Short mmCIF file of C-alpha atoms in Angstrom, two decimals:
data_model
loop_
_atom_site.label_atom_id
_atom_site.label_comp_id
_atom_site.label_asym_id
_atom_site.label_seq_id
_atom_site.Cartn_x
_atom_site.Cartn_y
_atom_site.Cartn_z
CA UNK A 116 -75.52 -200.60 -40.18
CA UNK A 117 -72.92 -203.07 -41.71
CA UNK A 118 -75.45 -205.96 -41.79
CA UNK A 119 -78.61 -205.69 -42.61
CA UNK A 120 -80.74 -208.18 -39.77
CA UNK A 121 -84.24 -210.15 -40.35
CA UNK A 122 -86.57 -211.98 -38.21
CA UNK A 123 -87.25 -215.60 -39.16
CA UNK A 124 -91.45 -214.26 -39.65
CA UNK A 125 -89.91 -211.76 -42.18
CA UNK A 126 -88.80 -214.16 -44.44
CA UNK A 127 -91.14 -215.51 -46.72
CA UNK A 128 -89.64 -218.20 -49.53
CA UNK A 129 -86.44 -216.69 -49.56
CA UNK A 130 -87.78 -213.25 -49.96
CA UNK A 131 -87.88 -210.36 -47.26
CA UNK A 132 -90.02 -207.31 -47.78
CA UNK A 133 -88.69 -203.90 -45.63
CA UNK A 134 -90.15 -200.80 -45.12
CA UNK A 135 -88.15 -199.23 -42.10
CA UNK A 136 -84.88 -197.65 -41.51
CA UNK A 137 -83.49 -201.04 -43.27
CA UNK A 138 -84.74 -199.80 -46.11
CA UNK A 139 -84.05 -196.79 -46.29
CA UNK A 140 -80.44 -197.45 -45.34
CA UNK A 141 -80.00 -199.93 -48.36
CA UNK A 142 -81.67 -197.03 -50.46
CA UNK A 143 -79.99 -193.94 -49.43
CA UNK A 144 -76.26 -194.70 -47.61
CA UNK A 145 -75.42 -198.36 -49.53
CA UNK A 146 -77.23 -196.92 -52.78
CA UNK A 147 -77.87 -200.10 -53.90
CA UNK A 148 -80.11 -200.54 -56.86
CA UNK A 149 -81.80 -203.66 -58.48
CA UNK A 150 -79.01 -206.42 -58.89
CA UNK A 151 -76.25 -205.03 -56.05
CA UNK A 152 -75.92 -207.46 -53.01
CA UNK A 153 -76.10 -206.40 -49.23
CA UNK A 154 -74.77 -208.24 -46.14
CA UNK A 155 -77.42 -209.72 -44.32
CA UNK A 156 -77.70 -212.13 -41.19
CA UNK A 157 -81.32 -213.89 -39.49
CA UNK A 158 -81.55 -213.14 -36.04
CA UNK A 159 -79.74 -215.74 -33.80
CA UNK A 160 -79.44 -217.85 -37.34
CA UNK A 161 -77.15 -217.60 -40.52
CA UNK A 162 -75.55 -214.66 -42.40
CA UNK A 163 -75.51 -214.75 -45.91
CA UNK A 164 -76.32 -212.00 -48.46
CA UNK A 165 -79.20 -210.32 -50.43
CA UNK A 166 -79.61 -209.39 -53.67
CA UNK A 167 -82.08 -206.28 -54.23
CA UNK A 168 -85.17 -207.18 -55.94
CA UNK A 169 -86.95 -204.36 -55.86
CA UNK A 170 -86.68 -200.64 -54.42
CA UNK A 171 -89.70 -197.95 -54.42
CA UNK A 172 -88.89 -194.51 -52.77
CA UNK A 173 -91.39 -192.65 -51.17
CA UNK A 174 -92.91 -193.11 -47.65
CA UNK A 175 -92.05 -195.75 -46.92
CA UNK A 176 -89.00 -196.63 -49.02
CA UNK A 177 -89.27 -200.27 -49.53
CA UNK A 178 -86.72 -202.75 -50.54
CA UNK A 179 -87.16 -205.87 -51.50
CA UNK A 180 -84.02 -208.62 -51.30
CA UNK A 181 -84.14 -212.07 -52.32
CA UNK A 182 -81.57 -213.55 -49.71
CA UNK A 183 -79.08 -216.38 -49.46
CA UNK A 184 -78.21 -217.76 -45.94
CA UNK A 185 -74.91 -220.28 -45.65
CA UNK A 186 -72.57 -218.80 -43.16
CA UNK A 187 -73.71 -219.84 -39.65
CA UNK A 188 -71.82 -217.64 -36.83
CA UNK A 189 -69.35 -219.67 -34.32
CA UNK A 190 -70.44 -220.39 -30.85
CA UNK A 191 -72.15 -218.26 -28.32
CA UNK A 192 -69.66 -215.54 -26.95
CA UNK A 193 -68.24 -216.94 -23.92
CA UNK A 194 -68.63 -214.19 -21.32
CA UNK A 195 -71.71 -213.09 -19.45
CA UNK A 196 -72.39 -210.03 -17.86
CA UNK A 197 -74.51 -209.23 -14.49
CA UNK A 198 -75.27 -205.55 -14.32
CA UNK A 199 -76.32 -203.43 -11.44
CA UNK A 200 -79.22 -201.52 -13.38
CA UNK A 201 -77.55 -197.66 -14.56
CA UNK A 202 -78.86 -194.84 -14.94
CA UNK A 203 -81.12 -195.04 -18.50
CA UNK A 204 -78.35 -192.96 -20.64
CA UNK A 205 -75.99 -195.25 -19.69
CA UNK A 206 -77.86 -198.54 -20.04
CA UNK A 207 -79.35 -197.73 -23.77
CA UNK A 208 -75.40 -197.05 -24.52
CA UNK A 209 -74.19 -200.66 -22.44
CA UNK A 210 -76.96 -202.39 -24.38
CA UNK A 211 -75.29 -201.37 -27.92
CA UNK A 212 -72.07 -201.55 -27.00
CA UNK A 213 -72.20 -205.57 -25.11
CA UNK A 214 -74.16 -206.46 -28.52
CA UNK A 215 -71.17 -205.35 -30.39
CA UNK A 216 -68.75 -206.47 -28.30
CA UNK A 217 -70.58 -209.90 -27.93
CA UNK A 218 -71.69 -211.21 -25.08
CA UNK A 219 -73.87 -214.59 -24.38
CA UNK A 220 -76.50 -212.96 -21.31
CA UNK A 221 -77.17 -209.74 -20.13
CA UNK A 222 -78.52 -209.80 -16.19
CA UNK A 223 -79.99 -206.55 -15.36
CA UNK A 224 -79.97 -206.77 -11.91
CA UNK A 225 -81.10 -204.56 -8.54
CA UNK A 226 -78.62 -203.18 -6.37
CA UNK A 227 -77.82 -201.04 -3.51
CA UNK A 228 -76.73 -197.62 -4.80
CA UNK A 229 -79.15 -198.20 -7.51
CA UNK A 230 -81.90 -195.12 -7.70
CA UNK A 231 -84.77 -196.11 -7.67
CA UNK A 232 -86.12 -194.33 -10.02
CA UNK A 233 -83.84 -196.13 -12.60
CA UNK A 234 -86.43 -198.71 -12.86
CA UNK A 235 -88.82 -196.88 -14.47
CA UNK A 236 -86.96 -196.54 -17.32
CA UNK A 237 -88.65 -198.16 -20.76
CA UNK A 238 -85.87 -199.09 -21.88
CA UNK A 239 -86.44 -202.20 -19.67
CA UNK A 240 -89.57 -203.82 -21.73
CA UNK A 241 -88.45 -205.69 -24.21
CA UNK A 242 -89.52 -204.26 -27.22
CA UNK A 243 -86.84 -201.17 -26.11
CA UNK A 244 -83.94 -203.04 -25.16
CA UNK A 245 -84.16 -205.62 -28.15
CA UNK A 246 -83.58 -202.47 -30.76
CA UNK A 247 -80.32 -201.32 -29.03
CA UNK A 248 -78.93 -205.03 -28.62
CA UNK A 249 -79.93 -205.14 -32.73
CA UNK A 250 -77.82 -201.82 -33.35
CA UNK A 251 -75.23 -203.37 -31.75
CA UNK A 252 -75.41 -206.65 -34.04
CA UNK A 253 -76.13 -204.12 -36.90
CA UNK A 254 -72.65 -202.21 -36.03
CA UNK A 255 -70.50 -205.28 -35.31
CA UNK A 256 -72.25 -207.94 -37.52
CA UNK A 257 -73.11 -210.43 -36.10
CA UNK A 258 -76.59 -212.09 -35.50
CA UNK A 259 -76.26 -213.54 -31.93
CA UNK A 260 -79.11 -211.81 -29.86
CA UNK A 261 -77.62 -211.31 -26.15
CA UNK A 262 -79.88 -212.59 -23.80
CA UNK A 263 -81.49 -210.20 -21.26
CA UNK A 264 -82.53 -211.60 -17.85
CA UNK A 265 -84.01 -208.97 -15.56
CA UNK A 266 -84.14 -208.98 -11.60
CA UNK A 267 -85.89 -206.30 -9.75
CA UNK A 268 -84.77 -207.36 -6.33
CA UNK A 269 -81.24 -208.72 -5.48
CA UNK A 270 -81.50 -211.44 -2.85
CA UNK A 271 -83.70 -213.77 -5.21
CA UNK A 272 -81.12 -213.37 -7.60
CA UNK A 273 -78.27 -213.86 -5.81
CA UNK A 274 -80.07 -216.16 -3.47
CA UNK A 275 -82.53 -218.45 -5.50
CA UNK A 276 -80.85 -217.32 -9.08
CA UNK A 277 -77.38 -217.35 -9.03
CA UNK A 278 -76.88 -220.79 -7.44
CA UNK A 279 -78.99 -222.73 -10.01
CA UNK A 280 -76.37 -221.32 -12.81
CA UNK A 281 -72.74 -220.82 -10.72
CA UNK A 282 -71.44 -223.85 -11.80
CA UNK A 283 -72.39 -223.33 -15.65
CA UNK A 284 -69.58 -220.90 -14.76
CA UNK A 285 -66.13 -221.18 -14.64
CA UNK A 286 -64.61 -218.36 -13.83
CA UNK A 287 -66.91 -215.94 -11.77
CA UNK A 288 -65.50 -212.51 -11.59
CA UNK A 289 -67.12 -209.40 -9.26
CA UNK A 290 -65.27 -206.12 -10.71
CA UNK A 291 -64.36 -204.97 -7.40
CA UNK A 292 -62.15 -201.19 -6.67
CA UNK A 293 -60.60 -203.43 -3.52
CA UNK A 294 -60.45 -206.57 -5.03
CA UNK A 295 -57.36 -208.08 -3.91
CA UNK A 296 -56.98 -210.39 -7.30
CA UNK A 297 -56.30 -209.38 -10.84
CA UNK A 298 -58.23 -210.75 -13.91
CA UNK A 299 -54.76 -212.37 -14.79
CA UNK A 300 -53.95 -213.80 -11.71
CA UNK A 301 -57.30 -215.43 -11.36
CA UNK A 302 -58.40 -215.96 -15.64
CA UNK A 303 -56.67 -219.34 -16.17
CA UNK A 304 -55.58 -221.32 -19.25
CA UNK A 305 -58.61 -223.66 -20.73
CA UNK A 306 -62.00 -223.34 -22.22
CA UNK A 307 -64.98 -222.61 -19.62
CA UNK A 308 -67.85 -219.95 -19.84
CA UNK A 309 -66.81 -216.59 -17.97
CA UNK A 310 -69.47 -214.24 -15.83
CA UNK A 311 -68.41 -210.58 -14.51
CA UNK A 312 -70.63 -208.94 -12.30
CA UNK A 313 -70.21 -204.81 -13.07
CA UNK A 314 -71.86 -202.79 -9.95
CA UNK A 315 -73.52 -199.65 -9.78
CA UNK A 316 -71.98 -195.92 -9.60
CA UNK A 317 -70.51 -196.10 -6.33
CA UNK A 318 -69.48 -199.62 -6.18
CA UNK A 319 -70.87 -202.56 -4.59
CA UNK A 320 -72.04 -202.86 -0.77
CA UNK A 321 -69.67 -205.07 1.67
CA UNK A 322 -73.38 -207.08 1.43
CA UNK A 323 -73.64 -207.84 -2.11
CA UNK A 324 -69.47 -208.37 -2.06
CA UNK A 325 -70.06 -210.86 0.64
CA UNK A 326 -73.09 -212.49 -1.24
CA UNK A 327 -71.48 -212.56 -4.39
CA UNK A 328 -67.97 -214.33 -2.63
CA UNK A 329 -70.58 -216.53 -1.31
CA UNK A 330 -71.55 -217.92 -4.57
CA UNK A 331 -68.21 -218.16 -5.98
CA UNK A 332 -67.52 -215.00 -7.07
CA UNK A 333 -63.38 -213.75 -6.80
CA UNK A 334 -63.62 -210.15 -6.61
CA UNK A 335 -60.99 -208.85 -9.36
CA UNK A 336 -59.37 -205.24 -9.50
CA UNK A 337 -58.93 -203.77 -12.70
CA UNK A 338 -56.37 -201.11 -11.17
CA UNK A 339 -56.90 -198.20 -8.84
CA UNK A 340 -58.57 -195.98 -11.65
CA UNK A 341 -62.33 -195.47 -11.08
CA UNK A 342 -64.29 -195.63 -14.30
CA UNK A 343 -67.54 -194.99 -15.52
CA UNK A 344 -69.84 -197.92 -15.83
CA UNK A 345 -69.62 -197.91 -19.82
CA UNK A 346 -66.19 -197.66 -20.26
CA UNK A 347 -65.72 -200.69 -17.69
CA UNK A 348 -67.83 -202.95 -19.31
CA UNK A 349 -65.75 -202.17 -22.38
CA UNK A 350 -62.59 -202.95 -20.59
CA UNK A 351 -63.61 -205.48 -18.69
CA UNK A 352 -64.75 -207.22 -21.89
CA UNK A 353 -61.72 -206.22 -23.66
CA UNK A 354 -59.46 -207.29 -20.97
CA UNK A 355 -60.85 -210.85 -20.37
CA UNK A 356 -61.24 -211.61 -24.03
CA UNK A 357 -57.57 -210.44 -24.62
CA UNK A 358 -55.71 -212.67 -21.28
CA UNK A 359 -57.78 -215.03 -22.66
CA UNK A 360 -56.54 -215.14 -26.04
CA UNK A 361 -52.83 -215.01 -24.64
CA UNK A 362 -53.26 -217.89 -21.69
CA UNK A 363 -55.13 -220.08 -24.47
CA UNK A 364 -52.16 -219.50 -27.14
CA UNK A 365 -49.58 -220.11 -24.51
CA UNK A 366 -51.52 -223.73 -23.10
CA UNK A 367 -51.90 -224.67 -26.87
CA UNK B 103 -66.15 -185.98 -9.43
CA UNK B 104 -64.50 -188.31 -7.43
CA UNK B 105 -61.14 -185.77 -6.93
CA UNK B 106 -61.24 -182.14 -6.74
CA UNK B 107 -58.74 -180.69 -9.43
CA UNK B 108 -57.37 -177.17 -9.35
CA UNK B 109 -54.79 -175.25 -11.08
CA UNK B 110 -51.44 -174.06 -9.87
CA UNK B 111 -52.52 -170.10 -10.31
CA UNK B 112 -55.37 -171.45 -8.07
CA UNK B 113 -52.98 -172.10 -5.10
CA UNK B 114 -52.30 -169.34 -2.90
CA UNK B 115 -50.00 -170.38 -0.16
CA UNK B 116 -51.45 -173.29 0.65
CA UNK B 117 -55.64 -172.37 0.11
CA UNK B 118 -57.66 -172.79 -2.95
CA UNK B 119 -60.85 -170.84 -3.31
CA UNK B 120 -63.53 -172.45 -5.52
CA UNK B 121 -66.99 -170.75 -6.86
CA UNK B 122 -67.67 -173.17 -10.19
CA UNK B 123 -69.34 -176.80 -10.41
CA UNK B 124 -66.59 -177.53 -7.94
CA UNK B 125 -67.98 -175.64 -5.32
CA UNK B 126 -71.39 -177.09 -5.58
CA UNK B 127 -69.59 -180.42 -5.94
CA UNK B 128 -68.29 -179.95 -2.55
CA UNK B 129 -71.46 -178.32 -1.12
CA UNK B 130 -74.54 -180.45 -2.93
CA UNK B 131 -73.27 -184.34 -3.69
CA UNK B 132 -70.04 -184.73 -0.67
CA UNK B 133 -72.24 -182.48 1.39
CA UNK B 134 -68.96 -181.28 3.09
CA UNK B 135 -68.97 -178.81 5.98
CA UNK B 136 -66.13 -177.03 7.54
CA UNK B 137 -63.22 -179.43 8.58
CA UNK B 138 -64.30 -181.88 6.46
CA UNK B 139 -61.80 -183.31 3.85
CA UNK B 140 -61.79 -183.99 0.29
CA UNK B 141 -59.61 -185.47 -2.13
CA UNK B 142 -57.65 -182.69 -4.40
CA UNK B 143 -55.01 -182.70 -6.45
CA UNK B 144 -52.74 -180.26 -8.49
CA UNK B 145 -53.52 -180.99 -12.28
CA UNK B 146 -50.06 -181.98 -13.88
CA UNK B 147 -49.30 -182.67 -10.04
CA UNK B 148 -49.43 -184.49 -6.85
CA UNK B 149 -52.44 -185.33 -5.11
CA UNK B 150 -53.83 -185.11 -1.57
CA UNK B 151 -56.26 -183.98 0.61
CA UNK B 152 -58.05 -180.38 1.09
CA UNK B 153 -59.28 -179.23 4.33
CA UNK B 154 -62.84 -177.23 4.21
CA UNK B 155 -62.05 -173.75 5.38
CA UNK B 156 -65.45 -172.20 4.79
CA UNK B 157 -68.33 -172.88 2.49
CA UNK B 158 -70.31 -169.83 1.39
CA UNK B 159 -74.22 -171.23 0.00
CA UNK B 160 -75.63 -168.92 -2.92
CA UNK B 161 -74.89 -168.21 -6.61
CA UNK B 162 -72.01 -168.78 -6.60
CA UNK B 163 -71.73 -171.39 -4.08
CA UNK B 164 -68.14 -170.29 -2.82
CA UNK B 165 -65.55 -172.79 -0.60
CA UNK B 166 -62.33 -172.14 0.49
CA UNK B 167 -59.58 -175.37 1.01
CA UNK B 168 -56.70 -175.69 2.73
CA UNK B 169 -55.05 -178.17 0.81
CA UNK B 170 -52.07 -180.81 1.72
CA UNK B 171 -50.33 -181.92 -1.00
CA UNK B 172 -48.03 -185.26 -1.28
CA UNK B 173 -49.18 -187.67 -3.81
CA UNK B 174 -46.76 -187.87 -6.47
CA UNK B 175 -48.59 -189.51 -9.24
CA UNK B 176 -46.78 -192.44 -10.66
CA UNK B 177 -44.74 -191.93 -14.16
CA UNK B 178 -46.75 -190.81 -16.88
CA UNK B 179 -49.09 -193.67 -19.06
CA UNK B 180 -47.07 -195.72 -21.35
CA UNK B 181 -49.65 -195.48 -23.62
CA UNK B 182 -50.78 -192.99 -26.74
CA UNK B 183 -53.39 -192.48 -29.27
CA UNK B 184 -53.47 -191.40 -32.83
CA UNK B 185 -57.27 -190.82 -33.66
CA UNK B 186 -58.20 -189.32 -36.72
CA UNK B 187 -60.73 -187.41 -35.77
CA UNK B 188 -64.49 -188.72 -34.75
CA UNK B 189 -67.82 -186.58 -34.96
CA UNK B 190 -67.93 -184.44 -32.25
CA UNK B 191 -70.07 -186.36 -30.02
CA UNK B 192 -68.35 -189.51 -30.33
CA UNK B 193 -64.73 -187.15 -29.55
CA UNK B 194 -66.42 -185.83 -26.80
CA UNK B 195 -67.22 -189.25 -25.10
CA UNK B 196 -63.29 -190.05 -26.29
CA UNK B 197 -62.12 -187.26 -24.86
CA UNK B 198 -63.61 -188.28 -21.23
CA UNK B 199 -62.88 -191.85 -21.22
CA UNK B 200 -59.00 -191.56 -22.63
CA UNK B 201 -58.32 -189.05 -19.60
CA UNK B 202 -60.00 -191.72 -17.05
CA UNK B 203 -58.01 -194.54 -18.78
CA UNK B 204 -55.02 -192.77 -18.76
CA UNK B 205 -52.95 -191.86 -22.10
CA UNK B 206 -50.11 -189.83 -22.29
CA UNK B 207 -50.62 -188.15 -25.36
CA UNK B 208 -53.80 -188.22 -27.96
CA UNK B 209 -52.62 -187.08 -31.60
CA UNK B 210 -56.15 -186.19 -33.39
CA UNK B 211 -55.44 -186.08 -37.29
CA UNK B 212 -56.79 -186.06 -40.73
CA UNK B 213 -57.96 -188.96 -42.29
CA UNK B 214 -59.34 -189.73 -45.80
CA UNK B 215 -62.79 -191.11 -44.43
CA UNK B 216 -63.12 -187.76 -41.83
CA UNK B 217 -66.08 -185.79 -42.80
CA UNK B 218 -64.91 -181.82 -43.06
CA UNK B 219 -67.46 -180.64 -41.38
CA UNK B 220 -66.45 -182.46 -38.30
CA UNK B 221 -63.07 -179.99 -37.96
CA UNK B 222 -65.38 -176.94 -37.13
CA UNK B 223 -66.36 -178.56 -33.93
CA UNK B 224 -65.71 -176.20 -31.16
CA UNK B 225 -64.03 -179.35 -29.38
CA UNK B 226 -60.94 -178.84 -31.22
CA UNK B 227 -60.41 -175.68 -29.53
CA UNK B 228 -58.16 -175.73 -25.97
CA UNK B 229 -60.76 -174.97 -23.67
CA UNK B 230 -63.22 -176.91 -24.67
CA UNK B 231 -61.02 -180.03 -25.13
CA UNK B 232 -59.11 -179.36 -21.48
CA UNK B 233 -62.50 -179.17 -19.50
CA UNK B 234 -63.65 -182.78 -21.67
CA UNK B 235 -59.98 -184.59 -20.22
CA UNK B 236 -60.39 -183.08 -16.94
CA UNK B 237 -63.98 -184.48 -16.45
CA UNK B 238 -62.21 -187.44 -17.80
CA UNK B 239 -59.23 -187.01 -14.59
CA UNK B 240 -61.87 -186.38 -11.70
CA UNK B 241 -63.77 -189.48 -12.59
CA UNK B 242 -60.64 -191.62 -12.46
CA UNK B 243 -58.53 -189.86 -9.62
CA UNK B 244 -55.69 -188.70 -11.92
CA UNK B 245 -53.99 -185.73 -12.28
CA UNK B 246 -51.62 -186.60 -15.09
CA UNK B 247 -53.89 -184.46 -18.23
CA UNK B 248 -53.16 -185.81 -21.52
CA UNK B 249 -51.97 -183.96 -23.99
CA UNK B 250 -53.21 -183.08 -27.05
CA UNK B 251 -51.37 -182.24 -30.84
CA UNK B 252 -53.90 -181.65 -33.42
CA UNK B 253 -52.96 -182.61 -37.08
CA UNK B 254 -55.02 -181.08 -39.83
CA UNK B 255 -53.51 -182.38 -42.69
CA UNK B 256 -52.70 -186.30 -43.21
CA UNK B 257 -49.09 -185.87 -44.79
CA UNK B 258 -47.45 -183.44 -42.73
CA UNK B 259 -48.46 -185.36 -39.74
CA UNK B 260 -47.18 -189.14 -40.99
CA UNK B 261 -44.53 -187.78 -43.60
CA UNK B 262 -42.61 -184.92 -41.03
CA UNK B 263 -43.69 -185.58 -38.15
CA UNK B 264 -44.15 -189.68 -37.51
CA UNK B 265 -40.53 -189.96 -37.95
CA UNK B 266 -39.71 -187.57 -35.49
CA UNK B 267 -41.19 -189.35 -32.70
CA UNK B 268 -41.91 -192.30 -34.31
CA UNK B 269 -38.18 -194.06 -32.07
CA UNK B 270 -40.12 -192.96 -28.59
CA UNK B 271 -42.09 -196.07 -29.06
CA UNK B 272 -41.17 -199.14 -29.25
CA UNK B 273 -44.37 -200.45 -29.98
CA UNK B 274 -46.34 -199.03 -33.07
CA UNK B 275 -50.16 -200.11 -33.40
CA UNK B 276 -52.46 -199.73 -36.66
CA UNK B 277 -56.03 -200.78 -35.63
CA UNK B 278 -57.34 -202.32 -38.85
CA UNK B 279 -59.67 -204.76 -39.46
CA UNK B 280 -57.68 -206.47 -41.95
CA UNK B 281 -54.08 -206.64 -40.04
CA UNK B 282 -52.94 -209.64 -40.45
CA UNK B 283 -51.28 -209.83 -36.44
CA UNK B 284 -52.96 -209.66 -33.14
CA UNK B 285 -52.27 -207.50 -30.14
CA UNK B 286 -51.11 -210.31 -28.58
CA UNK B 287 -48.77 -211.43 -31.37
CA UNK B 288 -47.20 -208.26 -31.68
CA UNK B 289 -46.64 -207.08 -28.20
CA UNK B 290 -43.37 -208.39 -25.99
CA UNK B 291 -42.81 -208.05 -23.13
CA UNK B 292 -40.40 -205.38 -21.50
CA UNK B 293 -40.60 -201.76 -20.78
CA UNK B 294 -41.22 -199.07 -23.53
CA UNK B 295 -43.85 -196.71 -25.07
CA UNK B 296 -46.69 -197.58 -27.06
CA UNK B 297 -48.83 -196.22 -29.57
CA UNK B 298 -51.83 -196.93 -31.20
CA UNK B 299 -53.79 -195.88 -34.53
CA UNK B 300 -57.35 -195.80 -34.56
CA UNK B 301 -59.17 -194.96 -37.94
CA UNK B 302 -62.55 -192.90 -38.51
CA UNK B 303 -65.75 -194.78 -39.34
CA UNK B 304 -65.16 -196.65 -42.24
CA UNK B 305 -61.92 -197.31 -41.62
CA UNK B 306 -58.34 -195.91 -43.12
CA UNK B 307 -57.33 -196.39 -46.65
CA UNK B 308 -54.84 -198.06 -48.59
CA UNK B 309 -52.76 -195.18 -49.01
CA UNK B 310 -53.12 -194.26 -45.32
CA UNK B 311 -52.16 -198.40 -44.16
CA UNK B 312 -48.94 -197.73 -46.27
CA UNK B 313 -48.24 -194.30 -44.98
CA UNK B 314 -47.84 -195.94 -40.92
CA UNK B 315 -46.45 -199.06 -42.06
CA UNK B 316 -43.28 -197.07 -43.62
CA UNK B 317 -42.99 -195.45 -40.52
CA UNK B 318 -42.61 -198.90 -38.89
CA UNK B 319 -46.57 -199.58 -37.79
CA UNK B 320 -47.92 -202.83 -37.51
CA UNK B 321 -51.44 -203.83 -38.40
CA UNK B 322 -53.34 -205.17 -36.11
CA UNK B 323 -56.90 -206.82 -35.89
CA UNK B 324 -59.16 -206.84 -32.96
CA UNK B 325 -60.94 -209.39 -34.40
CA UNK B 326 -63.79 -209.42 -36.93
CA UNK B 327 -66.32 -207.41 -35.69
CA UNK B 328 -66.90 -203.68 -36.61
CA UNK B 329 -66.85 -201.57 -33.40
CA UNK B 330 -67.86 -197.65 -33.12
CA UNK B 331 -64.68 -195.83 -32.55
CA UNK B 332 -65.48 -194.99 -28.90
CA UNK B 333 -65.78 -198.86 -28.51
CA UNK B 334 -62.62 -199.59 -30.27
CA UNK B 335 -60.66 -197.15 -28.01
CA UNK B 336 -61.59 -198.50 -24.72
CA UNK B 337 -61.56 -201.43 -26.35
CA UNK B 338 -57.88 -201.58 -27.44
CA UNK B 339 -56.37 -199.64 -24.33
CA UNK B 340 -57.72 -202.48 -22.34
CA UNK B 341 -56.56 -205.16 -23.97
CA UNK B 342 -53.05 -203.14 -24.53
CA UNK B 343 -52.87 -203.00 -21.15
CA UNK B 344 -54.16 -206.82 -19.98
CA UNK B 345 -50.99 -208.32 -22.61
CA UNK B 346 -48.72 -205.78 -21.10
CA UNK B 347 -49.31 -206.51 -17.13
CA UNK B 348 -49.32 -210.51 -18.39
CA UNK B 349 -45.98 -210.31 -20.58
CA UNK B 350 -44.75 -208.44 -17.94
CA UNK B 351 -45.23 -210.57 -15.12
CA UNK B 352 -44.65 -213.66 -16.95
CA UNK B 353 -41.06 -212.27 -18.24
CA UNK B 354 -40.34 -211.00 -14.11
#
């Protein structure tokens, strides 16, 4: 936890009282006593820092900061990410991990080689998913909540959904084993919001490829290597945010 | 399992008998009957395909392939990692996904911020680490199996043996949140190995920053957020790799 994170309800006249594992982290890994200051950010608001007020061990530990807000984060990240639902492990893992990395939306959607079953997982209602996208904030701090958009069927989505949004878009990406494009022959130089649809274990259908082409989509390789789902959301991120760096450095 | 790996002991002219996960592999999830084929490959070698010979059901579940071998894997991954060393969960996730990325070597050292306890993990021992890359290899189609050189003490490894090996690569890579250069900056284009120094939680210290930049490392920051060190490896082999394929094909 390298930022401590609030709701705006929590905060009462510059005050916040906690009493979970916030507290007890300030208390027993930062140590902090009466006076020290801790990072500390509002959800989708301002970071700033607090100063302990008061702690009292027991059960609960409870910590009391008196907190200054100033530093508002940058813009919303500028990638997106459409995700054929994984198996549970995997998903509570993608959920910290595209919080850290940042990301502006998170669509959860159905696919074909999805099980079924995966969508019975908890980690779906919102209460679950919410504290993994926070430990992912809390790791990488930052305060930007991803969104989370969830679609139990896919030919609404890609249907009804995804043309009432395409063309907030511009650059649509389907990770794709037979794509015939890379991410740097298709990423170009410029500012523009970026979506990357990630499919299940097993790939995408020559359906859903179709659909997704349909709407836009270029279907981009990342090599002949087959990865698991986590690692290529990580690399996908990774990848786009770094060609993206580059092209905009070399257009400036 | 998305290629069946075997050893060379395991080849007897020309026919590989299996009765481990492998077996089952071939039996429960491909389903595969006699005359069927399946992707195989020589660890350390080429790939290709194996012929079903005979499947035997029961504990163990026993098949016999007749394997045809022809694949010559390209040249080995310009890349390699220096890790000092993770807990054991988080190097057993590392272990996996650096195989499926593909890494020629992965140094795991001593670091200042590495908890002791976390050098009695069993992981550290050859067969446990082997089957972790190999899992790694059958995800991602590869038979090229990292290598591993495990460095329990900080100053033998940067002081005798960095400059040793430290000429093999032309690029030299301290992840640090506080490097003052980006991949992107740092990398040219051209041919030539790289590696890459990750730090434990927490990060590396002074002394350790100095220790890599006298053996010619240069800081660099992935940007300002704090990511796990499974994150940060996937991370920075992806982007590694995007600069490199775009320096590359903007300087052919």
């Amino acid at each position: 936890m390298n930022i401590i994170l609030f709701e705006e309800q929590e905060l009462d006249g510059g005050r916040v009282v906690l009493h979970d594992r916030r507290a007890v982290h300030i208390h027993k890994v930062l140590r902090a006593t009466i006076g020290d200051r801790v990072r500390v950010g509002l959800v989708n608001g301002p970071m700033g820092s607090g100063r302990v007020a008061s702690v009292v061990k027991g059960r609960p530990t409870r910590v009391e900061l008196d907190v200054e807000l100033g530093e508002i984060p940058t813009h919303q990240p500028e990638i997106d990410i459409i995700l054929a639902l994984p198996r549970p492990i995997m998903l509570r893992r993608i959920l910290g991990q595209v919080a850290a990395l940042g990301i502006g939306t998170l669509f959860i959607i159905q696919a074909n080689r999805v099980e079924k079953s995966f969508w019975d997982s908890g980690l779906l209602e919102e209460g679950e998913y919410l504290e993994h996208l926070r430990h992912g904030l809390e790791q990488a701090v930052d305060t930007r909540l991803p969104q989370v958009r969830i679609f139990r069927k896919f030919k609404p989505f890609v249907e009804d959904f995804l043309p009432l949004v395409k063309d907030h878009y511009r650059f649509r990406i389907l990770a794709h084993p037979y794509g015939t494009a890379t991410l740097a022959g298709y990423l170009g130089p410029g500012e523009g919001r970026i979506v990357v649809a990630v499919g299940p274990e097993g790939g995408w259908v020559d359906f859903e490829v179709e659909r997704f082409e349909a709407q836009g989509f270029r279907s981009c390789s990342l090599g002949d290597r087959i990865l698991k789902v986590d690692t290529a959301v990580v690399a996908l991120h990774a990848r786009i945010s770094a060609i993206r760096e580059l092209l905009g450095r070399s257009a400036a």
